[in-house]
Short mmCIF file of C-alpha atoms (C1' of nucleotides) in Angstrom, two decimals:
data_model
loop_
_atom_site.label_atom_id
_atom_site.label_comp_id
_atom_site.label_asym_id
_atom_site.label_seq_id
_atom_site.Cartn_x
_atom_site.Cartn_y
_atom_site.Cartn_z
CA MET I 26 98.85 133.76 105.99
CA THR I 27 97.37 136.59 103.89
CA GLU I 28 99.59 139.24 102.24
CA THR I 29 100.45 142.21 104.30
CA VAL I 30 100.94 144.44 101.59
CA PRO I 31 98.69 145.11 98.53
CA THR I 32 100.87 144.16 95.71
CA GLY I 33 102.84 146.23 93.11
CA ALA I 34 105.97 146.79 95.11
CA PRO I 35 109.46 147.06 93.40
CA GLY I 36 111.02 144.75 95.94
CA ARG I 37 108.18 142.08 95.63
CA ALA I 38 108.81 141.21 92.14
CA ALA I 39 112.34 140.95 92.63
CA LEU I 40 111.63 138.56 95.68
CA LEU I 41 109.44 136.47 93.34
CA ARG I 42 111.99 136.12 90.63
CA ALA I 43 114.65 135.32 93.28
CA MET I 44 112.24 132.88 94.90
CA GLU I 45 111.58 131.12 91.54
CA GLU I 46 115.27 130.82 90.74
CA LEU I 47 115.96 129.22 94.11
CA ALA I 48 113.09 127.04 93.81
CA ARG I 49 114.34 125.77 90.26
CA GLU I 50 117.88 124.95 92.00
CA GLN I 51 116.72 123.39 95.20
CA GLY I 52 112.98 122.60 94.85
CA VAL I 53 110.38 124.39 96.72
CA ASN I 54 110.78 123.15 100.13
CA GLY I 55 114.55 124.23 99.69
CA VAL I 56 113.38 127.70 99.72
CA GLY I 57 114.21 130.06 102.69
CA LEU I 58 113.01 133.42 103.51
CA ARG I 59 116.55 134.58 104.27
CA GLU I 60 118.17 133.18 101.27
CA VAL I 61 115.38 134.77 98.83
CA ALA I 62 115.91 137.99 100.59
CA ARG I 63 119.77 137.72 100.08
CA ARG I 64 119.49 136.95 96.35
CA ALA I 65 117.08 139.82 96.02
CA GLY I 66 119.40 142.24 97.67
CA LEU I 67 117.00 142.96 100.43
CA SER I 68 116.93 142.52 104.11
CA HIS I 69 116.21 139.26 105.79
CA ALA I 70 112.85 140.40 106.88
CA ALA I 71 111.63 141.69 103.34
CA PRO I 72 110.01 138.41 102.46
CA THR I 73 107.91 138.29 105.59
CA HIS I 74 106.85 141.87 105.08
CA PHE I 75 105.35 141.33 101.73
CA PHE I 76 104.18 137.66 102.09
CA GLY I 77 103.51 137.40 105.77
CA SER I 78 105.27 134.01 106.33
CA ARG I 79 107.23 131.42 104.45
CA GLU I 80 103.85 129.66 103.44
CA GLY I 81 102.52 132.91 102.09
CA MET I 82 105.50 133.24 100.01
CA ILE I 83 105.24 129.81 98.39
CA ARG I 84 101.50 130.54 98.00
CA ALA I 85 102.34 133.58 95.91
CA LEU I 86 104.50 131.46 93.54
CA ALA I 87 101.58 129.15 93.29
CA LEU I 88 99.15 131.96 92.20
CA GLU I 89 101.47 133.43 89.73
CA GLY I 90 102.24 129.88 88.18
CA LEU I 91 98.50 129.29 88.07
CA ALA I 92 97.97 132.46 86.20
CA LEU I 93 100.75 131.55 83.93
CA LEU I 94 99.34 128.09 83.06
CA ASP I 95 96.15 129.46 82.44
CA ASP I 96 97.57 131.78 79.69
CA GLU I 97 99.82 129.08 78.10
CA LEU I 98 96.97 126.57 77.87
CA CYS I 99 94.64 129.13 76.35
CA THR I 100 97.24 130.07 73.52
CA ALA I 101 98.30 126.31 73.02
CA GLN I 102 94.65 125.58 72.51
CA GLU I 103 94.27 128.51 69.95
CA ARG I 104 97.40 127.44 67.99
CA ALA I 105 95.82 123.92 67.93
CA ALA I 106 92.37 125.09 66.94
CA ARG I 107 92.41 123.89 63.45
CA LEU I 108 93.63 120.18 64.24
CA PRO I 109 91.58 117.21 64.38
CA GLY I 110 90.02 116.67 67.81
CA ARG I 111 92.16 114.22 69.26
CA GLU I 112 95.25 116.12 68.11
CA ARG I 113 93.91 119.05 70.09
CA LEU I 114 93.92 116.78 73.32
CA VAL I 115 97.32 115.54 72.76
CA ALA I 116 98.64 119.13 72.25
CA ASP I 117 96.87 120.43 75.33
CA SER I 118 98.06 117.48 77.73
CA LEU I 119 101.68 117.84 76.22
CA GLU I 120 101.56 121.64 76.83
CA PHE I 121 100.74 120.77 80.51
CA VAL I 122 103.49 118.66 80.85
CA ALA I 123 105.84 120.97 79.15
CA PHE I 124 104.89 123.70 81.33
CA ALA I 125 105.72 121.58 84.39
CA GLN I 126 109.02 120.82 82.67
CA ARG I 127 109.87 124.42 81.98
CA ASN I 128 108.51 125.79 85.18
CA PRO I 129 109.17 123.19 87.78
CA ALA I 130 109.39 125.48 90.78
CA HIS I 131 105.95 126.90 89.99
CA TYR I 132 104.39 123.63 89.23
CA ASP I 133 105.72 122.27 92.50
CA ALA I 134 104.33 125.10 94.46
CA MET I 135 100.87 124.84 92.56
CA PHE I 136 100.08 121.00 92.92
CA ARG I 137 102.54 119.57 94.90
CA THR I 138 102.89 121.41 98.20
CA PRO I 139 100.07 120.24 100.52
CA SER I 140 100.94 122.63 103.38
CA ILE I 141 99.96 125.32 100.89
CA ALA I 142 97.24 123.27 99.45
CA ASN I 143 94.78 122.52 102.20
CA GLY I 144 92.05 124.93 102.88
CA ASP I 145 92.64 127.67 100.76
CA ASP I 146 89.68 128.56 98.75
CA VAL I 147 91.55 130.95 96.30
CA LEU I 148 93.98 128.53 95.55
CA ASP I 149 91.47 125.68 95.01
CA ARG I 150 89.38 127.83 92.79
CA ALA I 151 92.48 128.94 90.74
CA ARG I 152 93.45 125.38 90.27
CA LEU I 153 90.09 124.43 89.09
CA ALA I 154 90.28 127.52 86.73
CA ALA I 155 93.52 126.52 85.31
CA LEU I 156 92.18 123.09 84.62
CA GLY I 157 89.10 124.39 83.26
CA GLY I 158 90.69 124.91 79.87
CA LEU I 159 91.44 121.30 79.51
CA ARG I 160 87.89 120.38 80.49
CA ALA I 161 86.25 122.70 78.27
CA LEU I 162 88.52 121.20 75.45
CA VAL I 163 87.21 117.77 76.25
CA VAL I 164 83.66 118.88 76.17
CA ASP I 165 84.25 120.49 72.66
CA VAL I 166 85.82 117.36 71.08
CA HIS I 167 83.16 115.44 72.64
CA ALA I 168 80.39 117.54 71.07
CA ALA I 169 82.27 117.35 67.69
CA GLY I 170 81.88 113.62 68.01
CA ASP I 171 85.56 112.80 67.90
CA ILE I 172 85.40 111.04 71.47
CA THR I 173 82.26 109.20 72.91
CA GLY I 174 83.30 108.25 76.38
CA ASP I 175 81.96 109.79 79.53
CA ILE I 176 83.18 113.43 79.66
CA GLU I 177 83.98 113.57 83.45
CA THR I 178 85.88 110.06 83.37
CA THR I 179 87.76 111.09 80.40
CA PHE I 180 88.74 114.36 82.01
CA LEU I 181 89.80 112.82 85.21
CA GLN I 182 91.96 110.14 83.07
CA LEU I 183 93.71 112.92 81.22
CA CYS I 184 94.26 115.07 84.41
CA ALA I 185 95.57 111.85 86.52
CA MET I 186 98.00 111.10 83.52
CA SER I 187 99.29 114.55 82.95
CA HIS I 188 99.86 115.07 86.58
CA GLY I 189 101.50 111.85 86.95
CA ILE I 190 103.94 112.47 84.09
CA ALA I 191 104.50 116.04 85.21
CA SER I 192 105.39 115.02 88.62
CA LEU I 193 107.86 112.34 87.48
CA ALA I 194 109.28 114.96 85.35
CA VAL I 195 109.71 117.53 88.03
CA ASP I 196 111.20 114.99 90.29
CA GLY I 197 113.66 114.02 87.72
CA LEU I 198 112.29 110.48 87.80
CA LEU I 199 111.35 110.08 84.19
CA HIS I 200 114.87 109.13 83.62
CA GLY I 201 114.52 106.18 85.93
CA PHE I 202 112.53 104.79 83.02
CA ASP I 203 115.38 105.21 80.50
CA GLU I 204 116.17 101.63 80.46
CA LEU I 205 112.91 100.98 79.36
CA ALA I 206 112.91 103.61 76.66
CA PRO I 207 116.53 104.24 75.92
CA GLY I 208 117.62 107.36 74.28
CA ASP I 209 114.35 109.04 74.80
CA SER I 210 114.22 112.39 76.78
CA GLY I 211 111.83 113.32 79.07
CA MET I 212 109.43 114.66 76.79
CA ASP I 213 109.87 111.99 74.19
CA ILE I 214 108.49 109.47 76.95
CA ALA I 215 105.74 111.92 77.85
CA GLU I 216 104.67 112.26 74.25
CA ARG I 217 104.46 108.64 73.87
CA ILE I 218 102.29 107.99 76.78
CA ILE I 219 99.97 110.79 75.92
CA ARG I 220 99.62 109.77 72.32
CA ALA I 221 98.78 106.29 73.33
CA GLN I 222 96.46 107.43 76.05
CA VAL I 223 94.46 109.75 73.82
CA ALA I 224 94.34 107.20 70.96
CA GLN I 225 92.65 104.66 73.06
CA LEU I 226 89.81 107.07 74.35
CA PRO I 227 86.49 105.55 73.27
CA MET S 7 124.51 110.46 103.45
CA THR S 8 125.12 106.77 104.29
CA GLU S 9 124.23 105.24 107.64
CA THR S 10 126.64 105.67 110.41
CA VAL S 11 125.51 102.39 112.07
CA PRO S 12 124.87 99.20 110.36
CA THR S 13 121.11 98.48 111.18
CA GLY S 14 119.30 96.55 114.11
CA ALA S 15 119.65 98.99 117.03
CA PRO S 16 116.67 99.21 119.36
CA GLY S 17 116.58 102.96 119.21
CA ARG S 18 116.73 103.05 115.41
CA ALA S 19 113.29 101.17 114.96
CA ALA S 20 111.65 103.62 117.57
CA LEU S 21 113.01 106.66 115.46
CA LEU S 22 111.55 105.18 112.26
CA ARG S 23 108.12 104.69 113.88
CA ALA S 24 108.25 108.17 115.40
CA MET S 25 109.26 109.48 112.01
CA GLU S 26 106.53 107.86 110.17
CA GLU S 27 104.02 109.08 112.68
CA LEU S 28 105.16 112.76 112.09
CA ALA S 29 105.34 112.39 108.50
CA ARG S 30 101.79 111.30 108.41
CA GLU S 31 100.67 114.32 110.23
CA GLN S 32 102.92 117.00 108.68
CA GLY S 33 104.20 115.61 105.50
CA VAL S 34 107.75 114.46 104.94
CA ASN S 35 108.99 118.01 104.69
CA GLY S 36 107.63 118.77 108.27
CA VAL S 37 109.82 116.05 109.86
CA GLY S 38 112.57 117.34 111.73
CA LEU S 39 115.54 115.43 113.42
CA ARG S 40 114.82 116.82 116.89
CA GLU S 41 110.95 116.31 116.91
CA VAL S 42 111.46 112.82 116.00
CA ALA S 43 113.81 112.18 118.53
CA ARG S 44 111.82 113.85 121.08
CA ARG S 45 108.77 111.47 120.12
CA ALA S 46 111.16 108.51 120.34
CA GLY S 47 112.14 109.53 123.71
CA LEU S 48 116.01 109.95 122.76
CA SER S 49 118.24 112.54 122.69
CA HIS S 50 118.16 115.19 120.10
CA ALA S 51 121.30 113.77 118.29
CA ALA S 52 120.25 110.09 117.97
CA PRO S 53 118.70 110.58 114.60
CA THR S 54 121.94 111.87 113.27
CA HIS S 55 123.91 109.16 114.87
CA PHE S 56 121.73 106.46 113.03
CA PHE S 57 121.10 108.20 109.67
CA GLY S 58 123.92 110.65 109.23
CA SER S 59 121.65 113.36 108.49
CA ARG S 60 118.02 114.59 107.93
CA GLU S 61 118.15 113.39 104.19
CA GLY S 62 119.56 110.17 105.40
CA MET S 63 116.63 109.78 107.72
CA ILE S 64 114.15 110.26 104.97
CA ARG S 65 115.98 107.87 102.79
CA ALA S 66 115.69 105.41 105.51
CA LEU S 67 112.02 105.86 105.42
CA ALA S 68 111.71 105.61 101.60
CA LEU S 69 113.61 102.35 101.71
CA GLU S 70 111.40 100.73 104.19
CA GLY S 71 108.31 101.96 102.26
CA LEU S 72 109.85 100.30 98.93
CA ALA S 73 110.17 97.07 100.66
CA LEU S 74 106.56 97.14 101.98
CA LEU S 75 105.08 97.96 98.69
CA ASP S 76 107.06 95.42 97.04
CA ASP S 77 105.58 92.86 99.58
CA GLU S 78 102.08 94.18 99.28
CA LEU S 79 101.95 94.30 95.56
CA CYS S 80 103.30 90.61 95.56
CA THR S 81 100.34 89.37 97.74
CA ALA S 82 97.78 91.45 96.17
CA GLN S 83 99.05 89.75 92.95
CA GLU S 84 98.60 86.29 94.49
CA ARG S 85 95.07 87.19 95.73
CA ALA S 86 94.17 88.30 92.37
CA ALA S 87 95.75 85.47 90.43
CA ARG S 88 92.66 83.59 89.21
CA LEU S 89 90.88 86.69 88.03
CA PRO S 90 90.68 87.51 84.38
CA GLY S 91 93.71 89.27 82.83
CA ARG S 92 92.34 92.86 83.01
CA GLU S 93 90.96 92.55 86.34
CA ARG S 94 94.37 91.86 87.66
CA LEU S 95 95.75 94.86 86.13
CA VAL S 96 92.94 96.71 88.02
CA ALA S 97 93.64 95.05 91.17
CA ASP S 98 97.36 95.73 91.17
CA SER S 99 97.05 99.47 90.07
CA LEU S 100 94.33 100.05 92.70
CA GLU S 101 96.47 98.32 95.27
CA PHE S 102 99.26 100.75 94.35
CA VAL S 103 97.19 103.78 95.11
CA ALA S 104 95.58 102.15 98.15
CA PHE S 105 99.16 101.71 99.41
CA ALA S 106 99.95 105.35 98.84
CA GLN S 107 96.69 106.38 100.71
CA ARG S 108 97.45 104.02 103.65
CA ASN S 109 101.07 105.02 103.84
CA PRO S 110 101.35 108.57 102.54
CA ALA S 111 104.32 109.26 104.48
CA HIS S 112 106.26 106.27 103.04
CA TYR S 113 104.93 107.11 99.58
CA ASP S 114 105.94 110.72 99.87
CA ALA S 115 109.54 109.82 100.67
CA MET S 116 109.68 107.08 98.13
CA PHE S 117 108.46 109.10 94.95
CA ARG S 118 108.08 112.62 95.74
CA THR S 119 111.09 113.80 97.45
CA PRO S 120 113.48 114.67 94.93
CA SER S 121 116.36 115.80 97.26
CA ILE S 122 116.38 112.31 98.05
CA ALA S 123 115.80 111.18 94.55
CA ASN S 124 118.67 112.27 92.50
CA GLY S 125 121.90 110.14 92.17
CA ASP S 126 121.12 107.33 94.70
CA ASP S 127 121.66 104.22 92.88
CA VAL S 128 120.27 101.87 95.83
CA LEU S 129 117.08 103.90 95.80
CA ASP S 130 116.71 104.00 91.97
CA ARG S 131 117.23 100.14 92.03
CA ALA S 132 114.58 99.72 94.79
CA ARG S 133 111.98 101.85 93.07
CA LEU S 134 112.44 99.78 89.77
CA ALA S 135 112.33 96.70 91.75
CA ALA S 136 109.08 97.63 93.60
CA LEU S 137 107.51 98.63 90.14
CA GLY S 138 108.94 95.42 88.71
CA GLY S 139 105.82 93.50 89.88
CA LEU S 140 103.53 95.46 87.78
CA ARG S 141 105.64 95.38 84.69
CA ALA S 142 105.83 91.46 85.09
CA LEU S 143 102.10 91.41 85.55
CA VAL S 144 101.70 93.52 82.12
CA VAL S 145 104.01 90.97 80.44
CA ASP S 146 101.93 88.16 81.81
CA VAL S 147 98.50 89.55 80.85
CA HIS S 148 99.87 90.25 77.37
CA ALA S 149 101.37 86.81 76.89
CA ALA S 150 97.95 85.55 77.88
CA GLY S 151 96.61 87.50 74.93
CA ASP S 152 94.14 89.57 77.16
CA ILE S 153 95.80 92.96 76.04
CA THR S 154 97.70 93.39 72.61
CA GLY S 155 99.24 97.02 72.85
CA ASP S 156 102.91 97.59 73.11
CA ILE S 157 104.25 96.31 76.75
CA GLU S 158 106.56 99.19 77.57
CA THR S 159 103.91 101.94 76.48
CA THR S 160 101.06 100.07 78.57
CA PHE S 161 103.51 99.92 81.48
CA LEU S 162 104.38 103.50 81.33
CA GLN S 163 100.65 104.54 81.13
CA LEU S 164 99.68 102.44 84.16
CA CYS S 165 102.66 104.02 85.87
CA ALA S 166 101.91 107.49 85.16
CA MET S 167 98.10 107.18 85.77
CA SER S 168 98.82 105.38 89.24
CA HIS S 169 101.37 107.89 90.32
CA GLY S 170 99.13 110.62 89.20
CA ILE S 171 96.24 109.54 91.24
CA ALA S 172 98.34 108.47 94.37
CA SER S 173 100.12 112.04 94.41
CA LEU S 174 96.77 113.82 94.18
CA ALA S 175 95.43 111.55 97.00
CA VAL S 176 98.52 112.16 99.07
CA ASP S 177 98.14 115.98 98.71
CA GLY S 178 94.42 115.58 99.53
CA LEU S 179 93.91 117.25 96.10
CA LEU S 180 91.64 114.25 95.03
CA HIS S 181 88.70 116.09 96.71
CA GLY S 182 89.30 119.12 94.84
CA PHE S 183 87.50 117.08 92.09
CA ASP S 184 84.51 116.43 94.26
CA GLU S 185 82.37 118.71 92.31
CA LEU S 186 82.77 116.67 89.24
CA ALA S 187 82.29 113.50 91.00
CA PRO S 188 80.09 114.32 94.10
CA GLY S 189 79.81 112.01 96.94
CA ASP S 190 82.75 109.87 95.78
CA SER S 191 85.54 109.18 98.25
CA GLY S 192 89.00 109.34 96.88
CA MET S 193 89.32 105.62 96.40
CA ASP S 194 86.03 105.69 94.42
CA ILE S 195 87.45 108.15 92.07
CA ALA S 196 90.52 106.27 91.90
CA GLU S 197 88.93 103.03 90.99
CA ARG S 198 86.57 104.69 88.31
CA ILE S 199 89.82 106.20 86.53
CA ILE S 200 91.75 102.95 86.64
CA ARG S 201 88.83 100.77 85.44
CA ALA S 202 88.15 103.15 82.52
CA GLN S 203 91.94 103.20 81.97
CA VAL S 204 92.27 99.34 81.86
CA ALA S 205 89.11 98.77 79.88
CA GLN S 206 90.49 100.92 76.99
CA LEU S 207 93.76 99.29 76.64
CA PRO S 208 94.08 97.64 73.42
"C1'" DA M 28 140.09 89.23 137.11
"C1'" DG M 29 141.30 93.01 134.36
"C1'" DC M 30 141.79 95.46 129.90
"C1'" DG M 31 140.49 97.22 125.87
"C1'" DC M 32 137.27 98.36 122.33
"C1'" DG M 33 133.26 99.03 119.67
"C1'" DT M 34 128.35 99.61 119.78
"C1'" DG M 35 124.73 102.81 121.14
"C1'" DC M 36 123.68 106.96 122.68
"C1'" DT M 37 124.22 111.79 125.05
"C1'" DT M 38 126.18 116.48 125.84
"C1'" DT M 39 127.84 120.73 124.45
"C1'" DA M 40 128.31 123.89 120.96
"C1'" DC M 41 127.40 126.69 116.63
"C1'" DA M 42 125.58 128.58 112.31
"C1'" DT M 43 121.28 129.24 110.27
"C1'" DT M 44 116.26 129.65 110.00
"C1'" DG M 45 111.38 131.57 110.70
"C1'" DT M 46 108.93 134.98 113.06
"C1'" DC M 47 107.90 139.16 115.78
"C1'" DA M 48 108.25 143.85 117.20
"C1'" DA M 49 110.06 148.07 116.72
"C1'" DG M 50 111.76 151.64 113.96
"C1'" DC M 51 113.52 154.43 109.95
"C1'" DC M 52 112.97 157.01 105.39
"C1'" DC M 53 110.46 159.34 102.00
"C1'" DC M 54 106.69 160.48 98.99
"C1'" DG M 55 102.25 162.92 98.69
"C1'" DC M 56 98.44 165.15 100.58
"C1'" DG M 57 96.51 168.08 103.86
"C1'" DC H 20 104.88 172.70 107.20
"C1'" DG H 21 103.57 168.28 108.98
"C1'" DC H 22 102.08 164.02 109.22
"C1'" DG H 23 100.55 159.46 107.45
"C1'" DG H 24 101.48 155.51 105.67
"C1'" DG H 25 103.80 152.56 102.28
"C1'" DG H 26 108.16 150.11 101.87
"C1'" DC H 27 111.61 148.32 103.99
"C1'" DT H 28 115.46 147.53 107.99
"C1'" DT H 29 117.23 146.17 112.46
"C1'" DG H 30 117.39 143.54 116.41
"C1'" DA H 31 116.04 139.83 118.90
"C1'" DC H 32 114.34 134.78 120.10
"C1'" DA H 33 113.33 130.11 119.90
"C1'" DA H 34 113.96 126.24 117.16
"C1'" DT H 35 116.40 123.57 113.76
"C1'" DG H 36 120.45 120.82 111.23
"C1'" DT H 37 125.17 119.49 111.99
"C1'" DA H 38 129.59 118.37 114.06
"C1'" DA H 39 132.62 116.95 117.71
"C1'" DA H 40 133.64 115.01 121.98
"C1'" DG H 41 132.26 112.15 125.47
"C1'" DC H 42 130.18 108.52 128.37
"C1'" DA H 43 128.34 103.64 129.61
"C1'" DC H 44 128.54 99.17 129.05
"C1'" DG H 45 128.73 94.37 127.26
"C1'" DC H 46 131.96 91.42 124.78
"C1'" DG H 47 136.07 88.80 123.77
"C1'" DC H 48 140.79 88.05 125.18
"C1'" DT H 49 144.73 87.22 127.87
#
DNA sequence: AGCGCGTGCTTTACATTGTCAAGCCCCGCG
DNA sequence: CGCGGGGCTTGACAATGTAAAGCACGCGCT
């Protein structure tokens, strides 16, 4: 459950990289302790040694991803700092979806693996923290008078929409809508939905 | 991959029921061929006999769920037929996430299991068919002049939002937002987001 | 009546997985 | 020198997914 070993071993990093690669190919629930070990060039029990269990291993990927997302949302927010208010909301939401598309393995572990999700304070906290940037942005834009609706509701709307699109993207289901939006790539569809959504906010 | 045996065996139904029960308790990727067989009172190889493989078994659950959802959305639409246009959109979207909450196992198999998702025409078709009801509703409401925005975009928005909320609900993550909306149950939060969303449509 | 034969399932077998217990190597500190 | 503890391996076990072969029985056919 919890990590058996502090953190900062050489093999640990190799295992994380191998796991991410595997999860990218097969999805998170296709990752196996032994296959990860094999790819990292270690013995079959190395992962259990570091992560305690399969669940612990995936949890580690989730935590890594949450830190990464937090970072990326921050820099995206800085980059967009001088844009008009609503554009900043678009940029942030889009960045969220792009992150999921770029790091599907991490995203899957972070937000879509309930066995990991439930009853883990550290993880719950990290999730809220990573989303905190978006919430703060909503507050800002509201304070600047660019949007006027209820802050909580607006935040929930953006979260639901972003997670919905990201989930579809991770599962490769966004292409299922191709017939409706022919020629568009996943990100094109995402941007279209997000722009419409943000434009409609009161 | 494909089913080994037509359909309509006595044991097959028992297996499906057992699988749904198991998936409800453990999530879809916690279901195992052998455990399902045990619960259904059959030999450990019965599931492979009927479904060909673990993947095939989950696929069967997905197909069952898609048929179910199709039905429920239809009757929900009939029930709401005399409501004002936007209320009908609310009712349909709400019914969608209520379905996910009531049948998390099915929903998981239907929309959140990429190993099943990819390259399966029958499944893709069934998914679009189940969503077709919502699309038709959008067209109707648009034709009645109750909404005026682009039909495709509106449809995509509603899909993304509904799937986002449903996914959070299935993963038990909606409660993570409790601090923001204290005292609300999952469905309360869902309704709040959906109402805001529909009200904002142009 | 007897004979297949296909549907519906079981039995046996095997490779692979997650997990646990024990052990080995080696660096740093006493 | 020793010895302790990180960092990892080896070995074993129960459980899983999959494949192949086999059994029972009801149906149609002659």
